[in-house]
Tab-separated table of C-alpha atoms and ligand atoms in Angstrom:
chain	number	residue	atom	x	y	z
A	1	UNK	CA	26.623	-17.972	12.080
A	2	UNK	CA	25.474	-18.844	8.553
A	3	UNK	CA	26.710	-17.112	5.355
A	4	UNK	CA	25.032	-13.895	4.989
A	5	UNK	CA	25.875	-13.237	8.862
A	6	UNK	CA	29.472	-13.936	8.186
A	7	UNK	CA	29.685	-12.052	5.042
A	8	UNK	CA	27.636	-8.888	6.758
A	9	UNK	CA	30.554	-8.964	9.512
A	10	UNK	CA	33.084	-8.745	7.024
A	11	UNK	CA	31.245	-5.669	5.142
A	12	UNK	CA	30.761	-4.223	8.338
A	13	UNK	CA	34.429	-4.252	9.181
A	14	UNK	CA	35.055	-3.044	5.492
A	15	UNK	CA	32.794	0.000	5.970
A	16	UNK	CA	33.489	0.437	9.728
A	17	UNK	CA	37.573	1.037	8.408
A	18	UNK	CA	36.276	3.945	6.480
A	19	UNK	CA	34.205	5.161	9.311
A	20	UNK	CA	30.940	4.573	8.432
A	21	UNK	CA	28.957	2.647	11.150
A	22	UNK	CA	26.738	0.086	9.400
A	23	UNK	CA	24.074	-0.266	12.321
A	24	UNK	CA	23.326	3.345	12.668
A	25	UNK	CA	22.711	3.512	8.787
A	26	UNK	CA	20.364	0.410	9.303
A	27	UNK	CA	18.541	2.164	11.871
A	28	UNK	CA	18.295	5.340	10.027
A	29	UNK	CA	16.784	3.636	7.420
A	30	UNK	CA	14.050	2.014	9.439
A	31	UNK	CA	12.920	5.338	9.872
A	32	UNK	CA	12.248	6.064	6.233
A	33	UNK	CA	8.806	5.941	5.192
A	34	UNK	CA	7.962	6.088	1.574
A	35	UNK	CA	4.699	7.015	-0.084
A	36	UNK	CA	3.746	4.070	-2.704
A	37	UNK	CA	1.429	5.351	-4.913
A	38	UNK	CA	-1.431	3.095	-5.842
A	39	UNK	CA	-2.119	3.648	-9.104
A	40	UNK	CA	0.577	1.384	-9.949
A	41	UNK	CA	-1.912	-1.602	-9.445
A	42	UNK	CA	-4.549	-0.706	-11.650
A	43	UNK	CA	-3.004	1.166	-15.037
A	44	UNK	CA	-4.940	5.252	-13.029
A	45	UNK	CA	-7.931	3.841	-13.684
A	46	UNK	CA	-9.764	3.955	-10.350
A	47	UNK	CA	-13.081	2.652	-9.657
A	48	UNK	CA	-15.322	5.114	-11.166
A	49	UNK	CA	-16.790	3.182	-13.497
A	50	UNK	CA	-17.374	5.550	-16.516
A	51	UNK	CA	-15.300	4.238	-19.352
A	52	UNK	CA	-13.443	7.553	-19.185
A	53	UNK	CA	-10.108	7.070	-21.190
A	54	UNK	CA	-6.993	7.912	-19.103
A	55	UNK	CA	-6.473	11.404	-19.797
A	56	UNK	CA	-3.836	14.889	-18.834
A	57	UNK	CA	-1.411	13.472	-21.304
A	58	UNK	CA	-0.245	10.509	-19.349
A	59	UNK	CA	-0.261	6.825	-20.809
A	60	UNK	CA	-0.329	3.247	-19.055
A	61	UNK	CA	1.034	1.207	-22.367
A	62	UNK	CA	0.378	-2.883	-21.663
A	63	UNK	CA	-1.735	-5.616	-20.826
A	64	UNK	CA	0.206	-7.945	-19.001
A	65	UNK	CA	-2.971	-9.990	-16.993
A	66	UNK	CA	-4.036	-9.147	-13.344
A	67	UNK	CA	-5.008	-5.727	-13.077
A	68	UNK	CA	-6.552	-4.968	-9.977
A	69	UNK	CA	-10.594	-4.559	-10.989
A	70	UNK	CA	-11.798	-3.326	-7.798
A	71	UNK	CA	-10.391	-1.834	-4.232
A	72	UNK	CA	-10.831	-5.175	-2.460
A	73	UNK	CA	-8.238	-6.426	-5.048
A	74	UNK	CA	-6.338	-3.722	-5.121
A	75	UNK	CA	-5.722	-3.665	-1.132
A	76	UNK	CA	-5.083	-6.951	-1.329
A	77	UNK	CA	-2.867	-6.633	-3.846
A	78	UNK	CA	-1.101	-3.661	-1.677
A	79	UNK	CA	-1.350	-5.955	1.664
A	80	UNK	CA	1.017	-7.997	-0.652
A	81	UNK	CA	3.732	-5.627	-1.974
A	82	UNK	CA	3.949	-3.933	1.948
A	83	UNK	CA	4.955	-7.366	3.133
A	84	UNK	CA	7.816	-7.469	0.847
A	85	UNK	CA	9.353	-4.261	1.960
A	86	UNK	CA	11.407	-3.544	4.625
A	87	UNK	CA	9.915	-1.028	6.958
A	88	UNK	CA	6.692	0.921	7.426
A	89	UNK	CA	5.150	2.904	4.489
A	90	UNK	CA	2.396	5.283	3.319
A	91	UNK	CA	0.159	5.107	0.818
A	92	UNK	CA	-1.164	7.040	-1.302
A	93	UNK	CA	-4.172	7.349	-2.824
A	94	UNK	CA	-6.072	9.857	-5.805
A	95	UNK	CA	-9.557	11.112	-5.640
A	96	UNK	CA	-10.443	8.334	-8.389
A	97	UNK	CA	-10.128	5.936	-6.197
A	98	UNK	CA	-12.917	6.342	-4.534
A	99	UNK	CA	-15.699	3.987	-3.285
A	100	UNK	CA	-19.001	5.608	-3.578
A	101	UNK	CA	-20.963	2.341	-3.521
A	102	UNK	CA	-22.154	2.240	-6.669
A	103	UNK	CA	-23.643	5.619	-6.458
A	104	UNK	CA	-22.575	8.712	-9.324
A	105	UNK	CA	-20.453	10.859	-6.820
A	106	UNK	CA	-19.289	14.073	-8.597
A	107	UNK	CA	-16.019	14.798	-8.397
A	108	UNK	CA	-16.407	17.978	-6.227
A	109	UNK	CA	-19.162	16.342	-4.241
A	110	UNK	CA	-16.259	13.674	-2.823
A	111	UNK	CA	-16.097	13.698	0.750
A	112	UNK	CA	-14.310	11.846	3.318
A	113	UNK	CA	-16.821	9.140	4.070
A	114	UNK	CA	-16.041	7.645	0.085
A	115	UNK	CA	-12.343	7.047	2.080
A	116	UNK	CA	-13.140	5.416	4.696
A	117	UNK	CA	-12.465	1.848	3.550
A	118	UNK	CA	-9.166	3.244	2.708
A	119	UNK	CA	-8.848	4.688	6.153
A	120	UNK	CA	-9.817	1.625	7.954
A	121	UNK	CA	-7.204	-0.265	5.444
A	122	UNK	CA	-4.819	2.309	6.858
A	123	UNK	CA	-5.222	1.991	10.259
A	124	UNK	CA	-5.133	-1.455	10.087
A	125	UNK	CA	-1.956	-1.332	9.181
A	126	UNK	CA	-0.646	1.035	11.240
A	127	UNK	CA	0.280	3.462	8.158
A	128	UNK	CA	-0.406	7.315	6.983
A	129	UNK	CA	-2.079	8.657	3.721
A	130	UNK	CA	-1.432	10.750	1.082
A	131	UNK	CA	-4.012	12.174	-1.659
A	132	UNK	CA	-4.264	13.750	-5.101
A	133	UNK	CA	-7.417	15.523	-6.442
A	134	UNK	CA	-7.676	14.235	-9.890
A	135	UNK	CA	-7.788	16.933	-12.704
A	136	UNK	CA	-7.795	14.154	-15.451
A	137	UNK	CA	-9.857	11.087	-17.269
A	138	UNK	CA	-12.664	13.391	-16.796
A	139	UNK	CA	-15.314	14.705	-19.317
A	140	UNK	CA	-14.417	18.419	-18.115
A	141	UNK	CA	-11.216	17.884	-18.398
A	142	UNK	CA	-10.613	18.212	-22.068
A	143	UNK	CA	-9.644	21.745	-22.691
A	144	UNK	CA	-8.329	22.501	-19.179
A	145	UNK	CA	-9.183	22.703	-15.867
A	146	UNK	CA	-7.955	24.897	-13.094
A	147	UNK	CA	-6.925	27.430	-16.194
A	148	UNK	CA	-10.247	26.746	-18.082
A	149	UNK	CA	-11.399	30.065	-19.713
A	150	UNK	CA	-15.037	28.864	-18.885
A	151	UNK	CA	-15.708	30.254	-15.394
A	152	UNK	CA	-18.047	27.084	-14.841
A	153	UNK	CA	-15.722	24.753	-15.532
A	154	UNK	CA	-13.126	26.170	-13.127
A	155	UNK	CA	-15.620	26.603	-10.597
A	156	UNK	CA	-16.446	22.840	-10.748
A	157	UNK	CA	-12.621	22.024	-10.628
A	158	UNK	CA	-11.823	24.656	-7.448
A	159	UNK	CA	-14.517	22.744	-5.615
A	160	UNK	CA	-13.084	19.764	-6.512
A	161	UNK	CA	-9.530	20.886	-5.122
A	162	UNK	CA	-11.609	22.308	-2.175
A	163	UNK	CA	-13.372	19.221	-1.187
A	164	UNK	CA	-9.839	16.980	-1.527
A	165	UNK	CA	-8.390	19.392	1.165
A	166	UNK	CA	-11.084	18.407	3.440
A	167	UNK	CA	-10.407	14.561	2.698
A	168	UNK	CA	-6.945	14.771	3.416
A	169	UNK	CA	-7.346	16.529	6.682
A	170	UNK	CA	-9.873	14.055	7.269
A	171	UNK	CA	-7.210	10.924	6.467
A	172	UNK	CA	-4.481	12.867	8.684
A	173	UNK	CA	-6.947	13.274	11.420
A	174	UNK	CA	-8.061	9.606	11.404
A	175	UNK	CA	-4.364	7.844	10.830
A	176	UNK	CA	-3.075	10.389	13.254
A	177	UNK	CA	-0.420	11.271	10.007
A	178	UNK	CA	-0.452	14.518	8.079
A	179	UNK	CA	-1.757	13.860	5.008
A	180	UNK	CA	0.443	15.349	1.761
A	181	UNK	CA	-2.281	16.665	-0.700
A	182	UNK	CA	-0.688	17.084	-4.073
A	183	UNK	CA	-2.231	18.752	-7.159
A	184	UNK	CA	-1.196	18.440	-10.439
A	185	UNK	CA	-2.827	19.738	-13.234
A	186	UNK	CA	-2.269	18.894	-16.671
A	187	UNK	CA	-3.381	21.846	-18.573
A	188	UNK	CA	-1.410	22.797	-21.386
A	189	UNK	CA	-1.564	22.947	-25.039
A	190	UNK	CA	-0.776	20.846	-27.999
A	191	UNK	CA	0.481	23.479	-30.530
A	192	UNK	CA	2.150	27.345	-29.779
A	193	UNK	CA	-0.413	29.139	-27.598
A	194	UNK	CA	-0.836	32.822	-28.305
A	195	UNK	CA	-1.065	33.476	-24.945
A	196	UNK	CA	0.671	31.827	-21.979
A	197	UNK	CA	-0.163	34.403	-19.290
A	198	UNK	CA	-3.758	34.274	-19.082
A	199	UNK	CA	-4.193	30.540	-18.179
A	200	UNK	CA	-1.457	30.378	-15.649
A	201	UNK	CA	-3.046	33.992	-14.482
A	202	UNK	CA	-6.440	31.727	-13.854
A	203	UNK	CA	-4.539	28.973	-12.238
A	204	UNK	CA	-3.144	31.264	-9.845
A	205	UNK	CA	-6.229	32.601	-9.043
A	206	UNK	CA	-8.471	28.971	-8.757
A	207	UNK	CA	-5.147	27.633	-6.717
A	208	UNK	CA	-5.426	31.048	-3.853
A	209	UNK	CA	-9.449	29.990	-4.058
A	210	UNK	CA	-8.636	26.266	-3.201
A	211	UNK	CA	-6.364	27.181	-0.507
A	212	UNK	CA	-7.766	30.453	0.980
A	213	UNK	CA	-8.867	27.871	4.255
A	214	UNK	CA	-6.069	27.207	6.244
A	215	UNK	CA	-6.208	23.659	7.822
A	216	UNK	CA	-3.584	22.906	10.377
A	217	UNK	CA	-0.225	21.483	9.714
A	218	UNK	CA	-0.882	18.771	11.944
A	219	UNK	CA	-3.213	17.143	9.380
A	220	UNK	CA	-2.405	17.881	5.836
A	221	UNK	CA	-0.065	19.645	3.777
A	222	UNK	CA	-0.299	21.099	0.049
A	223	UNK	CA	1.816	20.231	-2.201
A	224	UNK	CA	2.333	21.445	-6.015
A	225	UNK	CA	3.708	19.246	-8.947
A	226	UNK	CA	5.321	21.154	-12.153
A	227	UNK	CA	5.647	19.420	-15.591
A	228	UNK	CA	7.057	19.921	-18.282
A	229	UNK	CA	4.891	18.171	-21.042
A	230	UNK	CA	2.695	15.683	-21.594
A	231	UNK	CA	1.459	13.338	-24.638
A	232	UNK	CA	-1.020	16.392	-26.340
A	233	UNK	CA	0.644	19.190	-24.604
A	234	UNK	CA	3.687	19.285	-25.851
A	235	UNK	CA	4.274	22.969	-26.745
A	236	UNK	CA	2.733	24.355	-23.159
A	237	UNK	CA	1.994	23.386	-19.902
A	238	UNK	CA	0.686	25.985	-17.671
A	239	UNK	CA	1.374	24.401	-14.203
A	240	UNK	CA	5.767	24.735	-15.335
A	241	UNK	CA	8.447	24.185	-12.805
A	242	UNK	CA	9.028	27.944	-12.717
A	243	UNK	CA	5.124	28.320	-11.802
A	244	UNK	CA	5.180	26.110	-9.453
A	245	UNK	CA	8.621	26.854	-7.871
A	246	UNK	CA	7.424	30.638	-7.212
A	247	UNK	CA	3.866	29.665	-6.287
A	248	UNK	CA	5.624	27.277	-3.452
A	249	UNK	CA	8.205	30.045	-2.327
A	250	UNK	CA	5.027	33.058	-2.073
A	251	UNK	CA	2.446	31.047	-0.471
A	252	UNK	CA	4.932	28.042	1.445
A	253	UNK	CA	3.347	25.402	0.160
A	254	UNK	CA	5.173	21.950	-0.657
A	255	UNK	CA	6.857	21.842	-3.798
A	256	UNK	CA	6.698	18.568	-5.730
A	257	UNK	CA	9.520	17.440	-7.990
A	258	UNK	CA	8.603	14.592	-10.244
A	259	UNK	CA	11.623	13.224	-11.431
A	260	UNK	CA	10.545	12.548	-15.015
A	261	UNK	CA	8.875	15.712	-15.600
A	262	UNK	CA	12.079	17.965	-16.545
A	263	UNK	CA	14.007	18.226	-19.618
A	264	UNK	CA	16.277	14.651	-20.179
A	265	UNK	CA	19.302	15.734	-18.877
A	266	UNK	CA	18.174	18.087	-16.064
A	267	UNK	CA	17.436	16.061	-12.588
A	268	UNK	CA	15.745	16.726	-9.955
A	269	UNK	CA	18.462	15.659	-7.519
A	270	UNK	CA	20.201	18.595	-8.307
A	271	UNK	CA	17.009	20.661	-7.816
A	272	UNK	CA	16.998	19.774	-3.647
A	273	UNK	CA	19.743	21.618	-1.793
A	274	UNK	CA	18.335	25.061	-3.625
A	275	UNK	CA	14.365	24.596	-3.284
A	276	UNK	CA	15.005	23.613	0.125
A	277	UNK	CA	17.212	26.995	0.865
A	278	UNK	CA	13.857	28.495	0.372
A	279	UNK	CA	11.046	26.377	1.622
A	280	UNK	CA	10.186	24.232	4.374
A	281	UNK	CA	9.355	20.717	2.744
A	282	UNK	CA	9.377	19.257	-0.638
A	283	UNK	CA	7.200	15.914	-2.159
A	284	UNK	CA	9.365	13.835	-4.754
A	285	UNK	CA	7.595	11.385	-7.138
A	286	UNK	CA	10.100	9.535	-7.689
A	287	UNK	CA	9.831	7.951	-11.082
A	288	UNK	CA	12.312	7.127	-14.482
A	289	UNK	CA	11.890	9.231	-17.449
A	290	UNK	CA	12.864	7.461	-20.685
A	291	UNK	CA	12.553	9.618	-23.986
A	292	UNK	CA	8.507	11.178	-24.329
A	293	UNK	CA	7.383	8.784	-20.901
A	294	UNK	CA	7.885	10.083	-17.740
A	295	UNK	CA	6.776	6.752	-15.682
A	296	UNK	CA	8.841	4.319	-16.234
A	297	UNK	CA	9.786	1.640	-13.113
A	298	UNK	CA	12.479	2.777	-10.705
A	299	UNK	CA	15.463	1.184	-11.591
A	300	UNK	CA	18.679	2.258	-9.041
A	301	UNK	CA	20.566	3.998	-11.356
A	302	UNK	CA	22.494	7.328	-10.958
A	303	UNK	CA	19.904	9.522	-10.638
A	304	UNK	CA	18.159	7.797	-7.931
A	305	UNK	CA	21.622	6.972	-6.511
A	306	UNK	CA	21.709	11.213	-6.600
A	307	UNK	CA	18.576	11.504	-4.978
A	308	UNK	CA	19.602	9.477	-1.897
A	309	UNK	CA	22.657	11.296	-1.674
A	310	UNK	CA	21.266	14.697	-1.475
A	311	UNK	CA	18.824	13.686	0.604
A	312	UNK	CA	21.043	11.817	3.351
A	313	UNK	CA	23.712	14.165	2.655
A	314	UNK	CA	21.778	17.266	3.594
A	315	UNK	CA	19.687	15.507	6.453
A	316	UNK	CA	16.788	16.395	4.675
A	317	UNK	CA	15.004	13.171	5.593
A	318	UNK	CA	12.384	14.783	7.125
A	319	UNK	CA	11.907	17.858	5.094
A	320	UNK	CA	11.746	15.205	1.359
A	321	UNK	CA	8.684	13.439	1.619
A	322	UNK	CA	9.800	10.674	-0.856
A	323	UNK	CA	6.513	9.339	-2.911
A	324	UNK	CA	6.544	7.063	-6.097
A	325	UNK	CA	5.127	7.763	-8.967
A	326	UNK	CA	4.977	5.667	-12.060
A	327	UNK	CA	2.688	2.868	-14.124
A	328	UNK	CA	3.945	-0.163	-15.900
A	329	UNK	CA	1.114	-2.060	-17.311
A	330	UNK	CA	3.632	-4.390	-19.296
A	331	UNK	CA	4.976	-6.617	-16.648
A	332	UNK	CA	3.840	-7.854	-13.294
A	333	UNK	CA	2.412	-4.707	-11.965
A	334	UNK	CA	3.340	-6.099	-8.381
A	335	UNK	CA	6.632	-6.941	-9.065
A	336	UNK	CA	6.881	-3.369	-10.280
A	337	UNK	CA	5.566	-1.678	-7.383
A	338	UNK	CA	7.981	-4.252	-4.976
A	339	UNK	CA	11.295	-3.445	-7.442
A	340	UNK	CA	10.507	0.326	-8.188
A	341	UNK	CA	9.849	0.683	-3.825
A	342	UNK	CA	13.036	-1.567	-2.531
A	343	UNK	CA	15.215	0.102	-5.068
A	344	UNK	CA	14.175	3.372	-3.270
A	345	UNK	CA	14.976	1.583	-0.202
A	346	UNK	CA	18.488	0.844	-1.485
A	347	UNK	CA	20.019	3.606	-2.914
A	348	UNK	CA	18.964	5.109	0.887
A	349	UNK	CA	20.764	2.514	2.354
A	350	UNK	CA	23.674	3.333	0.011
A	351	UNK	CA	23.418	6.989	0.560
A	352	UNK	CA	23.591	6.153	4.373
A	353	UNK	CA	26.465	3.839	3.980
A	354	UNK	CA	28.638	6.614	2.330
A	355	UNK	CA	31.287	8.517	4.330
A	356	UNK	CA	29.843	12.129	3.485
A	357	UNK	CA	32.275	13.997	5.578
A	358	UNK	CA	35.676	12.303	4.202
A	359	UNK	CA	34.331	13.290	0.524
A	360	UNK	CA	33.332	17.259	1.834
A	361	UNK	CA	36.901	17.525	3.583
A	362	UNK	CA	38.710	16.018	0.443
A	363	UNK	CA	36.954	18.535	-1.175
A	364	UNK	CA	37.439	21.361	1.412
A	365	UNK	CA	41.061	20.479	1.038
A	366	UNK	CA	40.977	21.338	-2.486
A	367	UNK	CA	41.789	17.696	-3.131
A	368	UNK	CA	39.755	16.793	-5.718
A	369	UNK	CA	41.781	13.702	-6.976
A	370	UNK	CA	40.916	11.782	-3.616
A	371	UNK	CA	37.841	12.943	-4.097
A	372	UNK	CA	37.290	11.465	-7.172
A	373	UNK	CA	39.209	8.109	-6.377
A	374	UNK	CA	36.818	7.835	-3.181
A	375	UNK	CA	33.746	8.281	-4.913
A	376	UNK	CA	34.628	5.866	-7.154
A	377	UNK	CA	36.098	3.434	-4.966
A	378	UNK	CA	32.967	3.416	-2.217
A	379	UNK	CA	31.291	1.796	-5.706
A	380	UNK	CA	32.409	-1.582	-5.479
A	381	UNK	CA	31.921	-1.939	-1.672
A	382	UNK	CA	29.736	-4.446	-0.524
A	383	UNK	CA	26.721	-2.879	-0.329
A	384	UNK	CA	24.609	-5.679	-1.816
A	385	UNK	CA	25.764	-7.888	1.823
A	386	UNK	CA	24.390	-5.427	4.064
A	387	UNK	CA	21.003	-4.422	1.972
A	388	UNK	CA	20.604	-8.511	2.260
A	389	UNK	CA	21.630	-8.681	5.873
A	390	UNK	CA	18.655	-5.267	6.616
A	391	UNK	CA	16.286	-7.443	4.427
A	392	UNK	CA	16.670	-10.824	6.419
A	393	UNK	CA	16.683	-8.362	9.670
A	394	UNK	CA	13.577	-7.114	8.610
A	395	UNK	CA	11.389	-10.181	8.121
A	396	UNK	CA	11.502	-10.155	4.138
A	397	UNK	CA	13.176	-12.139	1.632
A	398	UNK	CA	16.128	-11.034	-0.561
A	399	UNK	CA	14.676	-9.715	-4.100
A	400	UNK	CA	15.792	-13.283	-5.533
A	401	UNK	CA	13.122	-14.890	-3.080
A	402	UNK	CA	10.716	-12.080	-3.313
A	403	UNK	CA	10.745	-12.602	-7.399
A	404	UNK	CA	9.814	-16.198	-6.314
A	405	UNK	CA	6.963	-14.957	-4.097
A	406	UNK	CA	5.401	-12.802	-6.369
A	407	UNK	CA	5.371	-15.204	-9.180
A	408	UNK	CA	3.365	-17.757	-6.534
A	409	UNK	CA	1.230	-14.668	-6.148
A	410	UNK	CA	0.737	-14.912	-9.480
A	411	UNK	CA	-0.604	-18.147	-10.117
A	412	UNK	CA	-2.546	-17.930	-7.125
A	413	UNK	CA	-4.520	-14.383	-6.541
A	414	UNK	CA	-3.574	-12.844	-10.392
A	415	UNK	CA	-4.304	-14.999	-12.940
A	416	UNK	CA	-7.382	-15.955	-12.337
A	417	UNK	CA	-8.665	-12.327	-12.807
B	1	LIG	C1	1.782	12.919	-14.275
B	1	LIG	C2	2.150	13.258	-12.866
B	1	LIG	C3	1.176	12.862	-11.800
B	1	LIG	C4	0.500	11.551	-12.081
B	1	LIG	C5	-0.362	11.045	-10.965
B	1	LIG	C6	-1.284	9.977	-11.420
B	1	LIG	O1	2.764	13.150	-15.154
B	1	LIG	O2	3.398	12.751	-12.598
B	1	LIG	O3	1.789	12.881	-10.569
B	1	LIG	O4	1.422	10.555	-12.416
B	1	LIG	O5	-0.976	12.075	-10.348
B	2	LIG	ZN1	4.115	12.736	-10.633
């Protein structure tokens, strides 16, 4: 027995006197699968080669060397970063990625044959997809989309929406994995609009266009992602959380919660146990608002510590599809995908370590002072031993060693780009 096995007995034992079993929380957790998103690896700016700036009020602030230039680097890239977690993920994927072999594709011309590299990628690794139509970094995209008062200009963007629907049933079809479909759209306004009915009126209308197919269950799901402002829209954004929240409820779609696009102190962990009274699944992007950005790297602090919890808590594991959403062109934008991913991973694992029912019957009881002194107490158990012991179980190093990989990675693949 080396070190790590002896210290993982003793946290076992440690946990196992407060009645949490430490292998059944492993093996929970090597059911998880979470949706990395893969715009991480090139700042959203896809491969359609048309010196569009990034647009819908979202920024990717940086230049830290090795951005992924085509999909060939960014798979490999991905191949890299999947080998580093724990587990079996998802991926998942926007429209602009797509590889139209140097032909102009329109946008709502896309069909599921300009995925199929990314399918093949997929299967290959035994993983499911998820998609995003993109209503951004787009010429037509300037003064709206899905609200657009020009009727030719929403057309374009419903058929758009329309002919993502069909990819993604596509991708669930082929990986033999539903395939979560989530639209946001970044519509809004920079100054006080004089009218905030019509546009969300229109957006209602293009969204019941979009979705007036049905396509089965079995291969894709809609999902819809609120915000509440963006860089330029700052006074309005039509697609809000209460939008969104009824649109969900009405038509039972999937309701995403981003978890940087709510006011600072509001949080989206909060936001689970009362959506989910009321609809069938919800999408997180998990992410890390910090003042006016709502992208920042996941770090495991409360909030995603929260997250966990309400998830595991609830046993909503397989109603919360958990996906990742943010870009950090300033540092190693593998190293931020691998941190922002296994963080996810470990507040999970922390969440699964807890004993839930000793904190609800301390509360039951009325006993809120053990409650408190529990809560606090389960803080300094050792946690770290056993996320070490599940990484080492699972074929990958400790984040110490995977810091050291990624930096070879670097010197290697990266910096020659
Ligand atoms: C933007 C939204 C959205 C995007 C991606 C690229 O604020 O969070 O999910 O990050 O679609
Ligand atoms: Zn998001």
């Amino acid at each position: 027995m080396d070190k790590l096995e002896q210290s993982f007995q003793l946290a076992a034992e440690k946990y196992s006197e407060l009645g949490v079993d430490v292998e059944s929380a492993m093996k929970q957790l090597d059911e998880v699968a979470i949706s990395l998103h893969c715009w991480q690896g090139d700042d959203v700016s896809g491969f359609e080669n048309n010196n569009v700036a990034l647009s819908g009020g979202i920024q990717a602030t940086g230049n830290y060397p090795g951005k992924a230039r085509n999909p060939e680097e960014l798979r490999g890239d991905l191949d890299f970063v999947f080998d580093l977690l724990p587990g079996t993920h998802r991926l998942n994927i926007h429209s602009l990625y797509a590889e139209t072999g140097g032909k102009k594709i329109e946008r709502n011309e896309l069909a599921p044959e300009h995925f199929r590299n990314w399918i093949d990628w997929a299967n290959g690794r035994g993983i499911g997809l998820d998609f995003n139509p993109s209503f951004f970094s787009h010429p037509f995209a300037e003064n709206g989309t899905l609200s657009n008062r020009d009727e030719a200009v929403r057309r374009f963007w419903i058929e758009h929406g329309i002919a993502c629907r069909k990819i993604s049933a596509e991708m669930g079809k082929l990986t033999g994995k539903p395939c979560i479909t989530n639209f946001w759209i970044p519509d809004g306004s920079k100054d006080t609009p004089a009218d905030r009915l019509a546009p969300r009126a229109r957006l209602k209308d293009s969204l019941d266009t979009i979705f007036s197919e049905e396509i089965s269950k079995e291969y894709h799901l809609d999902a819809l992602e609120s915000k509440l402002f963006g860089i330029g829209a700052e006074s309005y954004t039509v697609g809000s959380h209460e939008f969104y929240m009824g649109y969900a409820c009405d038509k039972q779609k999937v309701l995403c919660l981003d978890a940087g696009h709510f006011h600072p102190t509001e949080v989206i962990s909060d936001k689970l146990s009362a959506a989910l009274l009321f609809l069938d699944d919800v999408l997180l992007h998990v992410s890390r608002g910090v003042r006016w950005d709502s992208d920042h790297v996941v770090t495991m602090n409360d909030e995603l510590l929260a997250i966990a919890q309400e998830i595991v808590r609830n046993g909503y594991l397989k109603r919360v599809h958990i996906g990742l959403d943010y870009f950090d062109a300033s540092i190693n934008r593998v190293a931020a995908w691998v941190t922002g991913a296994r963080n996810m991973l470990k507040a999970l694992l922390y969440a699964m370590l807890e004993p839930s029912d000793k904190l609800r019957d301390l509360e039951n009881c009325g006993d809120n002072t053990g409650r408190l002194v529990w809560q606090e107490e389960l803080k300094t158990m050792p946690f770290g031993i056993v996320w070490d012991y599940y990484c080492r179980r699972c074929n990958v190093p400790d984040g110490f060693q995977a810091l050291e990989k990624i930096r070879d990675y670097e010197r290697s693949v990266l910096s020659s780009r």
